PDB file of C-alpha atoms and ligand atoms in Angstrom:
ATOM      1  CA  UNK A 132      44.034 138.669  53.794  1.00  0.00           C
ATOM      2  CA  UNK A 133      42.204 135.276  53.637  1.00  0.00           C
ATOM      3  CA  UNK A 134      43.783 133.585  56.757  1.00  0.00           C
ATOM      4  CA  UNK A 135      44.866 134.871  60.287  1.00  0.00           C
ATOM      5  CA  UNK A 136      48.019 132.730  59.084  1.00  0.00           C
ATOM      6  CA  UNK A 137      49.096 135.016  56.845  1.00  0.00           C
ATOM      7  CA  UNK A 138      50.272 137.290  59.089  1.00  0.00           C
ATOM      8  CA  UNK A 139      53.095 134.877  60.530  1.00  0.00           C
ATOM      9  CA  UNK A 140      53.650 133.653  57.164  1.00  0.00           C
ATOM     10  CA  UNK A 141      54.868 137.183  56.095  1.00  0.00           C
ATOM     11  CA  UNK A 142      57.712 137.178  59.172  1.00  0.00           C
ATOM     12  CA  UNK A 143      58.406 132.988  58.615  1.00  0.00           C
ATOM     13  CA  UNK A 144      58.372 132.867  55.064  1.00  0.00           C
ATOM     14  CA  UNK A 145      62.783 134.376  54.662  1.00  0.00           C
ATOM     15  CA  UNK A 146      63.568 130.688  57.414  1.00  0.00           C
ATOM     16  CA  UNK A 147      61.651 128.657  54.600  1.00  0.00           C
ATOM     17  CA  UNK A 148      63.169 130.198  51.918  1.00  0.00           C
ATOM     18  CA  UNK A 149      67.288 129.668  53.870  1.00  0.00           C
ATOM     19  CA  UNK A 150      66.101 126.358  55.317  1.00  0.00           C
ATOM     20  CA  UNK A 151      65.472 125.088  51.900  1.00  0.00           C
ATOM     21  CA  UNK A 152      68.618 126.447  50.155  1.00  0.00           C
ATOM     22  CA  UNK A 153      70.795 124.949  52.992  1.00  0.00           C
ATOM     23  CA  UNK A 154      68.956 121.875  52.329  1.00  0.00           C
ATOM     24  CA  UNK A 155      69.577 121.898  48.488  1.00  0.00           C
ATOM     25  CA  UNK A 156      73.238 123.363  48.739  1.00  0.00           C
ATOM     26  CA  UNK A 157      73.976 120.474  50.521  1.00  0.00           C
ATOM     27  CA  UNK A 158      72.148 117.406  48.910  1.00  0.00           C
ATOM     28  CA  UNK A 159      72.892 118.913  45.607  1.00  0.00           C
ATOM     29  CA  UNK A 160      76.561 119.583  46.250  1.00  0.00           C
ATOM     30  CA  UNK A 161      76.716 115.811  48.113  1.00  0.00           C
ATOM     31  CA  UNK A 162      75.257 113.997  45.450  1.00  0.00           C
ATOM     32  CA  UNK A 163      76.818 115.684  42.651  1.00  0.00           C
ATOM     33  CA  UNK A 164      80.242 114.988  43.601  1.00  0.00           C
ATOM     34  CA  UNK A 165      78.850 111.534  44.559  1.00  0.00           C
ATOM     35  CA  UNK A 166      78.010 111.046  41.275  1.00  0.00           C
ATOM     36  CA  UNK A 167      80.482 113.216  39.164  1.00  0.00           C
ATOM     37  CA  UNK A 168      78.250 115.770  37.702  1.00  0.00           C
ATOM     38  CA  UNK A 169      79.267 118.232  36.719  1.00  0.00           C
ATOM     39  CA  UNK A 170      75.925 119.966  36.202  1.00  0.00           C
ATOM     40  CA  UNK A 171      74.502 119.294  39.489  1.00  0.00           C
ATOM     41  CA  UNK A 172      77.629 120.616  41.442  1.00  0.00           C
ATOM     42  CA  UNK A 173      76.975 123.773  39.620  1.00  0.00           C
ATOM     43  CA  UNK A 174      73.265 124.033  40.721  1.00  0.00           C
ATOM     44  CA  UNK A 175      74.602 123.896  43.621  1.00  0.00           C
ATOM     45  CA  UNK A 176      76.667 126.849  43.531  1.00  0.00           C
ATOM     46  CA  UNK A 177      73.260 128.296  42.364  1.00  0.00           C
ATOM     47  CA  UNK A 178      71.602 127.569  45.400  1.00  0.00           C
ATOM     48  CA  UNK A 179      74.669 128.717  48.108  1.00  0.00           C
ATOM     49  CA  UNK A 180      74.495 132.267  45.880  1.00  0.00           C
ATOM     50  CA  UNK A 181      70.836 132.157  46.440  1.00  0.00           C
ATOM     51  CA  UNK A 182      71.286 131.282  50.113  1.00  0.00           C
ATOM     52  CA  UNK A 183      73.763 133.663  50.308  1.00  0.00           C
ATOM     53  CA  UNK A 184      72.357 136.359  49.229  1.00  0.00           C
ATOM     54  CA  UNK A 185      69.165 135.961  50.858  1.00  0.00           C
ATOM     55  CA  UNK A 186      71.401 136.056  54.759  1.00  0.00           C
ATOM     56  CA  UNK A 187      73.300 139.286  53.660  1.00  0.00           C
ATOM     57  CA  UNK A 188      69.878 140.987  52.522  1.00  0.00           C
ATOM     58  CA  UNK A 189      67.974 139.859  55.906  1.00  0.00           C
ATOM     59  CA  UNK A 190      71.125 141.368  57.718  1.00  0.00           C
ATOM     60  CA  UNK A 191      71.304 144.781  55.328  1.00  0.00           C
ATOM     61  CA  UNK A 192      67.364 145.064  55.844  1.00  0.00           C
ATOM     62  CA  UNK A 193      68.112 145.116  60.076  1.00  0.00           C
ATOM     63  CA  UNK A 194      71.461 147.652  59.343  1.00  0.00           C
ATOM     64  CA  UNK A 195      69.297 149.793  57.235  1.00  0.00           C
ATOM     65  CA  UNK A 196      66.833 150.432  59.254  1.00  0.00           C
ATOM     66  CA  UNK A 197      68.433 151.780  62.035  1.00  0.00           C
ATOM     67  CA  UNK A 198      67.733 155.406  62.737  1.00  0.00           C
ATOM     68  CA  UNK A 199      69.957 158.128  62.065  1.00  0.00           C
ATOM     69  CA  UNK A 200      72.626 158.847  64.160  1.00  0.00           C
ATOM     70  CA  UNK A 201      76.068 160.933  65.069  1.00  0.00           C
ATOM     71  CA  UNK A 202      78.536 158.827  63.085  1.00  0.00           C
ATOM     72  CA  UNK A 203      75.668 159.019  59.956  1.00  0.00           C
ATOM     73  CA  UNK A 204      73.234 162.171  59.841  1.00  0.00           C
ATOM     74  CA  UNK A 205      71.813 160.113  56.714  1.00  0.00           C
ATOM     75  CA  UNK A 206      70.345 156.494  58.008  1.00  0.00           C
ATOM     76  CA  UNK A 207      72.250 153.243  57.191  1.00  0.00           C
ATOM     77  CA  UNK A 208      70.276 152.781  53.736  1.00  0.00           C
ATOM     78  CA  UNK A 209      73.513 152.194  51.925  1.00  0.00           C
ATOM     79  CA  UNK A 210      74.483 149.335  53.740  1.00  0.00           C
ATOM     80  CA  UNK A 211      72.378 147.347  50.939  1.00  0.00           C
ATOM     81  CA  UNK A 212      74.592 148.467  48.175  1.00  0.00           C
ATOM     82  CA  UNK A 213      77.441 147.565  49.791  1.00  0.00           C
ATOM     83  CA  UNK A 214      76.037 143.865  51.312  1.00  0.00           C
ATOM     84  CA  UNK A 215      74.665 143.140  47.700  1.00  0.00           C
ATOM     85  CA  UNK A 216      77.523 144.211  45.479  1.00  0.00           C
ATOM     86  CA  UNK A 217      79.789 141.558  47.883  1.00  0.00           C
ATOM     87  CA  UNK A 218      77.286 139.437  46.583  1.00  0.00           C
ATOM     88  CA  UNK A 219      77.343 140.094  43.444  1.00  0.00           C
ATOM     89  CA  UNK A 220      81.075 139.499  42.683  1.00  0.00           C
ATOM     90  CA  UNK A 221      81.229 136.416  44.870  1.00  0.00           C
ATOM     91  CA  UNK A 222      78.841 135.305  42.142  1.00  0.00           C
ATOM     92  CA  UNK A 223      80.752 136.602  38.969  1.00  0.00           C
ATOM     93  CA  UNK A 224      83.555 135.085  40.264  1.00  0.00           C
ATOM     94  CA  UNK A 225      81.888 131.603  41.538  1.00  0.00           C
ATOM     95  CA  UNK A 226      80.008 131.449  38.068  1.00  0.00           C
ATOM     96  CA  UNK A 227      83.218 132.230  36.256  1.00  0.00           C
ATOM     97  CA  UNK A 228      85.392 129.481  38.021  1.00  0.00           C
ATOM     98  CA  UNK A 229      82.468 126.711  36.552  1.00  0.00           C
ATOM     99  CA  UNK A 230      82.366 128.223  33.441  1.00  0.00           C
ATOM    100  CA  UNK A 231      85.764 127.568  32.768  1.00  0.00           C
ATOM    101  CA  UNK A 232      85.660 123.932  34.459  1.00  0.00           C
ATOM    102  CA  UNK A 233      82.959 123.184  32.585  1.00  0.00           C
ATOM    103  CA  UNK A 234      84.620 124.420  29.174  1.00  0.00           C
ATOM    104  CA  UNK A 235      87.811 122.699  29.947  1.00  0.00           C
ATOM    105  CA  UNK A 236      86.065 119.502  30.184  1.00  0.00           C
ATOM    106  CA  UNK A 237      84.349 120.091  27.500  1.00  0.00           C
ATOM    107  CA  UNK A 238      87.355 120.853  25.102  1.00  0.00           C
ATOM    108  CA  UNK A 239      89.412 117.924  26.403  1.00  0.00           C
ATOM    109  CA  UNK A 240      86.758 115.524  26.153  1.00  0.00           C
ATOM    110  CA  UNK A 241      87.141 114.701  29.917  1.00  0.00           C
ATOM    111  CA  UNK A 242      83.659 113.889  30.348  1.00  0.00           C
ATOM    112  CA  UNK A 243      81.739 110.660  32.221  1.00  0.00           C
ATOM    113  CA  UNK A 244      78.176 109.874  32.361  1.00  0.00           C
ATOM    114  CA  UNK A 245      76.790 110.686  35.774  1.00  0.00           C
ATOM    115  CA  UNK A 246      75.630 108.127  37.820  1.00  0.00           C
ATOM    116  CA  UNK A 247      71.912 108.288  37.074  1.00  0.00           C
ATOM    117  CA  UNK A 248      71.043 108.338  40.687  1.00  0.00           C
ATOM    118  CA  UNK A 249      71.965 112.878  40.335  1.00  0.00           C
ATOM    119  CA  UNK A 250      68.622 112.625  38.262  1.00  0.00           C
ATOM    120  CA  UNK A 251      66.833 112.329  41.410  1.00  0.00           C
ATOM    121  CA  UNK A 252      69.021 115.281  42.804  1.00  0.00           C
ATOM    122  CA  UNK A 253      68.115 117.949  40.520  1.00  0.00           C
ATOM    123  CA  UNK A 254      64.292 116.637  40.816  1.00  0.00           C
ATOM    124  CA  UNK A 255      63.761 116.921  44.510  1.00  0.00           C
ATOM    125  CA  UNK A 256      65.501 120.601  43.105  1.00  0.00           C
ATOM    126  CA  UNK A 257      62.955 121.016  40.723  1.00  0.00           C
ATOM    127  CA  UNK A 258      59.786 120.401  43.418  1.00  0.00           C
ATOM    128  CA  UNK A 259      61.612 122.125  46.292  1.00  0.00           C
ATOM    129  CA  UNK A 260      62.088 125.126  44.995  1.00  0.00           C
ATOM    130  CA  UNK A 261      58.597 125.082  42.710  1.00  0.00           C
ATOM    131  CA  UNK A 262      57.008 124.580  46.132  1.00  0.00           C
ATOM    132  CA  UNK A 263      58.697 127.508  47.624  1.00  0.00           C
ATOM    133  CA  UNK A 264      57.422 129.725  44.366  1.00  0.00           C
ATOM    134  CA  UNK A 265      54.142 128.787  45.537  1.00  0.00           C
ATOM    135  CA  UNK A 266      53.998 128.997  49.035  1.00  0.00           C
ATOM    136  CA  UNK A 267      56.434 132.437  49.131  1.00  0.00           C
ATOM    137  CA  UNK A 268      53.910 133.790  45.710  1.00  0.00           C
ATOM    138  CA  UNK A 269      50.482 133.173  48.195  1.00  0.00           C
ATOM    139  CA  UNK A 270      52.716 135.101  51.110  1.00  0.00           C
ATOM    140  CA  UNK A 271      53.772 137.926  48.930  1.00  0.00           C
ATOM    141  CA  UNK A 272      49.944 138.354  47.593  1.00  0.00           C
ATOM    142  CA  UNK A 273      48.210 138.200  50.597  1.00  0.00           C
ATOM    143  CA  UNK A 274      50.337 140.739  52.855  1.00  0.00           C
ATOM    144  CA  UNK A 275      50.764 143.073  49.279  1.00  0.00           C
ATOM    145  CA  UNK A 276      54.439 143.032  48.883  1.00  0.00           C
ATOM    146  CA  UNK A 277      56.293 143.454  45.754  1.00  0.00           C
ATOM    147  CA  UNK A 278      59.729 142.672  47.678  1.00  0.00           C
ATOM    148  CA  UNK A 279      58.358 138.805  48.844  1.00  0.00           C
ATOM    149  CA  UNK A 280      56.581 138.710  45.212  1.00  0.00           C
ATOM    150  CA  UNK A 281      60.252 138.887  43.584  1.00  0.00           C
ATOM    151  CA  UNK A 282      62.174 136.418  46.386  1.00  0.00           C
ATOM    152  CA  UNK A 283      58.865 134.199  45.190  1.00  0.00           C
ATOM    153  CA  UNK A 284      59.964 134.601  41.453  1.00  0.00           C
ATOM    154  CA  UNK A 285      63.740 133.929  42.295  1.00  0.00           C
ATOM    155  CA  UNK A 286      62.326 130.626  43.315  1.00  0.00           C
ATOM    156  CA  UNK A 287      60.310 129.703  40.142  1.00  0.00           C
ATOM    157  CA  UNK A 288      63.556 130.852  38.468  1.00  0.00           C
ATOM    158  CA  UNK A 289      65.641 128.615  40.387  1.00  0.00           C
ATOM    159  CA  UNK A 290      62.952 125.607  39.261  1.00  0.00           C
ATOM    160  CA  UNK A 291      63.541 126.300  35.389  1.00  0.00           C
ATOM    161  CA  UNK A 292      67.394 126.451  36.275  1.00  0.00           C
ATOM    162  CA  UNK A 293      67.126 122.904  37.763  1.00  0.00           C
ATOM    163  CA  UNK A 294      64.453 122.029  35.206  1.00  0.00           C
ATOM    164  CA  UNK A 295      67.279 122.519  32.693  1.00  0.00           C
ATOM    165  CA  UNK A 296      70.100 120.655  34.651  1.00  0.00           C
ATOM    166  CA  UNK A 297      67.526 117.772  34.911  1.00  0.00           C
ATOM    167  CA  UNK A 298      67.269 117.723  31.213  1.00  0.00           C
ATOM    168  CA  UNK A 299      71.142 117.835  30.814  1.00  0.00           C
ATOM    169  CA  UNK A 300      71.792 114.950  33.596  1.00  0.00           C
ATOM    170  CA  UNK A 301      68.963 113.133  31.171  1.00  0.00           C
ATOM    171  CA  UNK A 302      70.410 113.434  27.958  1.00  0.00           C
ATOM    172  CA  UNK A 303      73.917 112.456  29.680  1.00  0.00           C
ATOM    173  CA  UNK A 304      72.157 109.137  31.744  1.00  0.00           C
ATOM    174  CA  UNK A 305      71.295 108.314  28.355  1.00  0.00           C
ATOM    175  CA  UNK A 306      74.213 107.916  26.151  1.00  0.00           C
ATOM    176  CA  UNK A 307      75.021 112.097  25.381  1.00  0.00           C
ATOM    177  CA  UNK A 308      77.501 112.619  28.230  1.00  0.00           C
ATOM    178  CA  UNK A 309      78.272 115.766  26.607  1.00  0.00           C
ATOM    179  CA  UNK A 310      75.323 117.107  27.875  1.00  0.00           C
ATOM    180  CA  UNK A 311      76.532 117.411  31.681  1.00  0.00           C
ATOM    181  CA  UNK A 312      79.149 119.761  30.966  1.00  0.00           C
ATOM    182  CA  UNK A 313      76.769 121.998  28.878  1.00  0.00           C
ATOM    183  CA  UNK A 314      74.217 122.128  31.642  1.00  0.00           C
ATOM    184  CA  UNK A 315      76.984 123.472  33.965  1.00  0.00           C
ATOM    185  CA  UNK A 316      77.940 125.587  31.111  1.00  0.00           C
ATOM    186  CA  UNK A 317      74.173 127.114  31.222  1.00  0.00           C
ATOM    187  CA  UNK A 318      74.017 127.415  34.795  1.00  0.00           C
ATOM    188  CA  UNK A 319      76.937 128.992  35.195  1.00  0.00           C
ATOM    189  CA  UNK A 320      75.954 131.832  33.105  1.00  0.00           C
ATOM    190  CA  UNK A 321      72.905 131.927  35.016  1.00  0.00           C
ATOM    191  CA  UNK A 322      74.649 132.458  38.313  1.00  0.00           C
ATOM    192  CA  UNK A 323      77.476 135.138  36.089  1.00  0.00           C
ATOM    193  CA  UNK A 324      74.439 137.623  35.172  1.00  0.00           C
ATOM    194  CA  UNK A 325      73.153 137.540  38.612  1.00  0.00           C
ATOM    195  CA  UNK A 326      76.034 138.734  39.580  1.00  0.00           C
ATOM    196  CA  UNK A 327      76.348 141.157  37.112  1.00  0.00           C
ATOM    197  CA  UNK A 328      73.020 142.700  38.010  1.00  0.00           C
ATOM    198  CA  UNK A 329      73.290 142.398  41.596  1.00  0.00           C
ATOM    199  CA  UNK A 330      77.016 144.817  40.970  1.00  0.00           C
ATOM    200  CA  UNK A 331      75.565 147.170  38.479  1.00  0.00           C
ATOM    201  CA  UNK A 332      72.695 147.738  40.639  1.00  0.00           C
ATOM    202  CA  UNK A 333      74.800 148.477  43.644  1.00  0.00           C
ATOM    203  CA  UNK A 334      76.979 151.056  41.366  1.00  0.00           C
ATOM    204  CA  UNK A 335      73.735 152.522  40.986  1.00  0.00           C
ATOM    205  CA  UNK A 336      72.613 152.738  44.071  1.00  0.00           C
ATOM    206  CA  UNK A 337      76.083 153.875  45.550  1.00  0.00           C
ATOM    207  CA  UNK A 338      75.794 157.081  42.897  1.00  0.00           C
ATOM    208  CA  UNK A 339      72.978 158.344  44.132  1.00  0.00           C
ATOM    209  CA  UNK A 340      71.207 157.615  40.933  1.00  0.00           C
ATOM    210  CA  UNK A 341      68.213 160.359  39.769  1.00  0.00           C
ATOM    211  CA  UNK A 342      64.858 159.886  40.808  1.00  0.00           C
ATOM    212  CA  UNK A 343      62.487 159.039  37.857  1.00  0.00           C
ATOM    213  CA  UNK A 344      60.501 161.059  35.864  1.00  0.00           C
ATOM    214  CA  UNK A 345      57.421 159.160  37.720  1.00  0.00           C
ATOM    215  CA  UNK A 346      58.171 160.145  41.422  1.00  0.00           C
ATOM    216  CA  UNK A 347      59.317 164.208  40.169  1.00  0.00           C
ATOM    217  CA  UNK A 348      56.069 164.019  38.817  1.00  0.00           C
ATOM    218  CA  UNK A 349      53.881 162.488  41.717  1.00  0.00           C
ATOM    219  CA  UNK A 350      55.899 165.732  44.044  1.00  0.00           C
ATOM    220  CA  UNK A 351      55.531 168.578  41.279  1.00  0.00           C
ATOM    221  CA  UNK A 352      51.413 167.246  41.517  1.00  0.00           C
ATOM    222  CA  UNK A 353      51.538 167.850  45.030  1.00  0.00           C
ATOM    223  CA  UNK A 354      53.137 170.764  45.558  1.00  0.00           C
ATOM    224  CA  UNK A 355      51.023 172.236  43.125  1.00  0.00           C
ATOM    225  CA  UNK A 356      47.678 171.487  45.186  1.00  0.00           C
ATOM    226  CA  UNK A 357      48.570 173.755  47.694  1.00  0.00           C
ATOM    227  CA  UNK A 358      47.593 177.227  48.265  1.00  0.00           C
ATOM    228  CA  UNK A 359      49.390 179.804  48.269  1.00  0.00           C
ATOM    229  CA  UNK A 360      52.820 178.328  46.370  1.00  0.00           C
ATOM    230  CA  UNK A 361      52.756 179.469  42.236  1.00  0.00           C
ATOM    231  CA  UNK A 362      54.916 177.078  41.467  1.00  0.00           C
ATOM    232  CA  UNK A 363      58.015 175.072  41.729  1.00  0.00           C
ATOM    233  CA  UNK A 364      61.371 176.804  40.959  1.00  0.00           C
ATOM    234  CA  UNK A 365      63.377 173.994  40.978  1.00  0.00           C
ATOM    235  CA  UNK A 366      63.211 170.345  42.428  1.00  0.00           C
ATOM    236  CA  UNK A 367      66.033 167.330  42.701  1.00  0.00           C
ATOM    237  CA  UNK A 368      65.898 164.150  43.977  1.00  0.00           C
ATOM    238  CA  UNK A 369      68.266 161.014  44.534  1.00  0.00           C
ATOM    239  CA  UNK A 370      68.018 157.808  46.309  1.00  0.00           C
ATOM    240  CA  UNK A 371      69.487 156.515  49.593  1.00  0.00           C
ATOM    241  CA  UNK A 372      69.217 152.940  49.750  1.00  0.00           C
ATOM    242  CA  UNK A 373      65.833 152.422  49.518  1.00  0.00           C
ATOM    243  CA  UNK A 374      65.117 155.975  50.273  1.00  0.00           C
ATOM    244  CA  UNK A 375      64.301 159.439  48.073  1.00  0.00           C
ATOM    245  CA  UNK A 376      65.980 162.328  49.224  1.00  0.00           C
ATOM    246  CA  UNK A 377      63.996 165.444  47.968  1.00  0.00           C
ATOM    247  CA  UNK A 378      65.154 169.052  47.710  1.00  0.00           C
ATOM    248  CA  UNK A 379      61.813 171.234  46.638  1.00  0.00           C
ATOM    249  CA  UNK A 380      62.061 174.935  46.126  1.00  0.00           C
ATOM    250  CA  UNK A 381      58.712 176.554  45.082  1.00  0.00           C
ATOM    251  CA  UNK A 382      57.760 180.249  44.684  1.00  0.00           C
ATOM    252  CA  UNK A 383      55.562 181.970  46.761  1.00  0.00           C
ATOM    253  CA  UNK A 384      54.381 185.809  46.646  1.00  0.00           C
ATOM    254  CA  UNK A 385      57.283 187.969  48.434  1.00  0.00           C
ATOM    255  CA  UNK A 386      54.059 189.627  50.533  1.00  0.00           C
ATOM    256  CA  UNK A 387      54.120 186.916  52.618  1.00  0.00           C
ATOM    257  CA  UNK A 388      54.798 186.773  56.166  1.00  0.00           C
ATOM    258  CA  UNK A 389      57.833 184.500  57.361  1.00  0.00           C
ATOM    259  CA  UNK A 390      55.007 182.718  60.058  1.00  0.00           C
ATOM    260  CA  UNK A 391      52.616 182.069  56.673  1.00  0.00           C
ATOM    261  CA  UNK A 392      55.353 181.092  54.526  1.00  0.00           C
ATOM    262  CA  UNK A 393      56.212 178.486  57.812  1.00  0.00           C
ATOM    263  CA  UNK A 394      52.707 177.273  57.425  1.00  0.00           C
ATOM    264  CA  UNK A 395      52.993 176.791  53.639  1.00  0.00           C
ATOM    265  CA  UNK A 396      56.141 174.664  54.251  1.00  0.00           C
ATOM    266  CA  UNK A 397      54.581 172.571  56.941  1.00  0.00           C
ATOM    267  CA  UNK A 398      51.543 171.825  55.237  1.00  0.00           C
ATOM    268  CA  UNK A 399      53.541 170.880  52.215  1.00  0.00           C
ATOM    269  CA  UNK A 400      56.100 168.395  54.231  1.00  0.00           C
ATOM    270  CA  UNK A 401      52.741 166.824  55.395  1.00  0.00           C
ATOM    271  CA  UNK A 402      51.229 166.250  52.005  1.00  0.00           C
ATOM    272  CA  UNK A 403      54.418 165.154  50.608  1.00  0.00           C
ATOM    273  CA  UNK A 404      55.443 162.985  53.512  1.00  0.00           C
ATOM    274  CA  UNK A 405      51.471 161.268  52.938  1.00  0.00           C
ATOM    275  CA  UNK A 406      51.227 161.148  49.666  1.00  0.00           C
ATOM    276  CA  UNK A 407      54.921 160.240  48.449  1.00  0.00           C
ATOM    277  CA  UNK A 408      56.149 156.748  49.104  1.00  0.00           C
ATOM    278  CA  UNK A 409      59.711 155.629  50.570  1.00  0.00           C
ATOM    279  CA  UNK A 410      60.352 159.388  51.493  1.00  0.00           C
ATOM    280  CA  UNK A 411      63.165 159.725  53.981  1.00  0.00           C
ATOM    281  CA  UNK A 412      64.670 163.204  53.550  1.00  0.00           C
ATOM    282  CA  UNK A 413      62.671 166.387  52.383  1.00  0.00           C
ATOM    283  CA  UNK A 414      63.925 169.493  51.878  1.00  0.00           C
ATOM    284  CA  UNK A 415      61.681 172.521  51.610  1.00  0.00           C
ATOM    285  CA  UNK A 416      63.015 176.244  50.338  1.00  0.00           C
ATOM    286  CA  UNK A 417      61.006 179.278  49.562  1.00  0.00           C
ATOM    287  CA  UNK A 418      61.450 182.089  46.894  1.00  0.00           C
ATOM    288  CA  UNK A 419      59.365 185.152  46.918  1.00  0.00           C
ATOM    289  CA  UNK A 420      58.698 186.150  43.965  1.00  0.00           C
ATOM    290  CA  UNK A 421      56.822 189.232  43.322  1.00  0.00           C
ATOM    291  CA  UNK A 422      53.071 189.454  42.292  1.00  0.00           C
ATOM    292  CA  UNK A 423      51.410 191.503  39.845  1.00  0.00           C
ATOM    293  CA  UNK A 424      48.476 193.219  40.779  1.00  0.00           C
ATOM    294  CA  UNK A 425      45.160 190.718  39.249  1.00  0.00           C
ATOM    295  CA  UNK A 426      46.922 187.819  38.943  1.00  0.00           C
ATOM    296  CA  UNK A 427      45.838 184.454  41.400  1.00  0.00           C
TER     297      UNK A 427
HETATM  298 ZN1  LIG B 149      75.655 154.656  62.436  1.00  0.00          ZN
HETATM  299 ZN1  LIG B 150      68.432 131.647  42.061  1.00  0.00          ZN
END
């Protein structure tokens, strides 16, 4: 970490990021019904999703971290799924409704130059949000976090999206008013996928979808570093919220005592519990297994 700063920066950085999409929502959504663009209004849109969904995550991210307790013996991790698939279908839906504006307009021919004052609307976009990339990127790299690292992408994202609407409030300014309605057209679908990948994440999530190959593998290396087990009868895993849930059964020899094979089992949890990240739940079972005389 370069700068004391950074430190602050890493709890500040979320305000920035909803101060600036309030900002844009409104200026955007002001000036492009101002001017009667149709592009504009649906950048917009692009920014309340983005604002959006930014609140409901900072709220999920509080829910799900709550301990355990009696009502739920499993956390609160789920919370996300549910928060962002909301999300997610406001945005199908929102995208969907422009879409079909936008097309309408399109096949009647009910399209009007913008005034060529939303130009300056979707540039103050453009910079806003390429300054956020920036500032949210340096945040993300200095206090190592993947999570601020993808809000900071979302950002440059949103730039291009305005870059384009920019382009399409251009064209339009300057005698191809077609090209308003075709910028909307583009954002729309923009907003429409985000949706789509916020739900189908969520669905995902909500199943209790498989751990990957990767993180069986990372456990099965593990367990197999410690003495005394000869070897993992079977192992499952799934994800709650942002947590793996891991049942482990290994084999151990049946001339064990219960008080070793207690030892085994704690000094497992601890490896796994180290060396393992985003563990919440571990399971631990033994099978003797009988051993032939020579062998380990
Ligand atoms: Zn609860
Ligand atoms: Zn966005």
């Amino acid at each position: 970490m370069r700068h004391d700063r950074c430190k602050s920066c890493y709890h500040e950085h979320v305000w920035y990021s909803i101060a600036n999409n309030v900002f844009l929502v409104l200026y955007k959504g002001v000036m492009g019904v101002m001017t009667g663009c149709q592009a504009l209004i649906a950048d917009a849109f692009h920014s309340s999703a983005d604002l959006i969904a930014s609140i409901i995550t900072l709220f999920s991210l509080k829910i799900s971290e709550k301990p355990p307790d009696a009502d739920h013996h499993y956390g609160h991790g789920k919370i996300q799924f549910l928060s962002s698939s909301i999300v997610g279908l406001i945005l199908l839906v929102g995208g969907i409704f422009i879409l079909i504006n936008a097309l309408s307009s399109v096949v009647s021919g009910t399209y009007a130059e913008p005034d060529p004052i939303a130009l300056l609307g979707a540039a103050v976009s453009v910079l806003m949000n390429e300054f956020l990339f920036r500032y949210q990127s340096c945040v993300g790299r200095e206090n190592n976090s993947p999570a601020i690292m993808a809000n900071a992408w979302d950002n440059r994202s949103d730039a291009f999206s305005s870059t384009a609407v920019l382009i399409g409030i251009g064209l339009a300014t300057f005698g191809l008013p077609i090209a308003d309605p075709l910028a909307a057209i583009g954002v729309s679908m923009v907003v429409a996928k985000i949706g789509i990948d916020l739900i189908l994440e969520a669905i995902d999530g909500l199943m209790d979808a498989s751990l990957g190959m990767d993180e069986l593998k990372v456990i099965h290396a593990v367990v197999n570093k410690v003495p005394g087990i000869r070897g993992v009868s079977y192992m499952r895993g799934r994800t709650m919220g942002d947590r793996l849930h891991v049942e482990v059964d290994v084999m151990v020899p049946d001339t064990l005592k219960v008080y070793e094979g207690d030892l085994i089992v704690e000094l497992l949890r601890q490896r796994i519990m180290t060396e393992v990240e985003h563990m919440g739940e571990l399971e631990i079972f033994l099978s003797p297994v009988e051993i032939t005389e020579g062998a380990g």
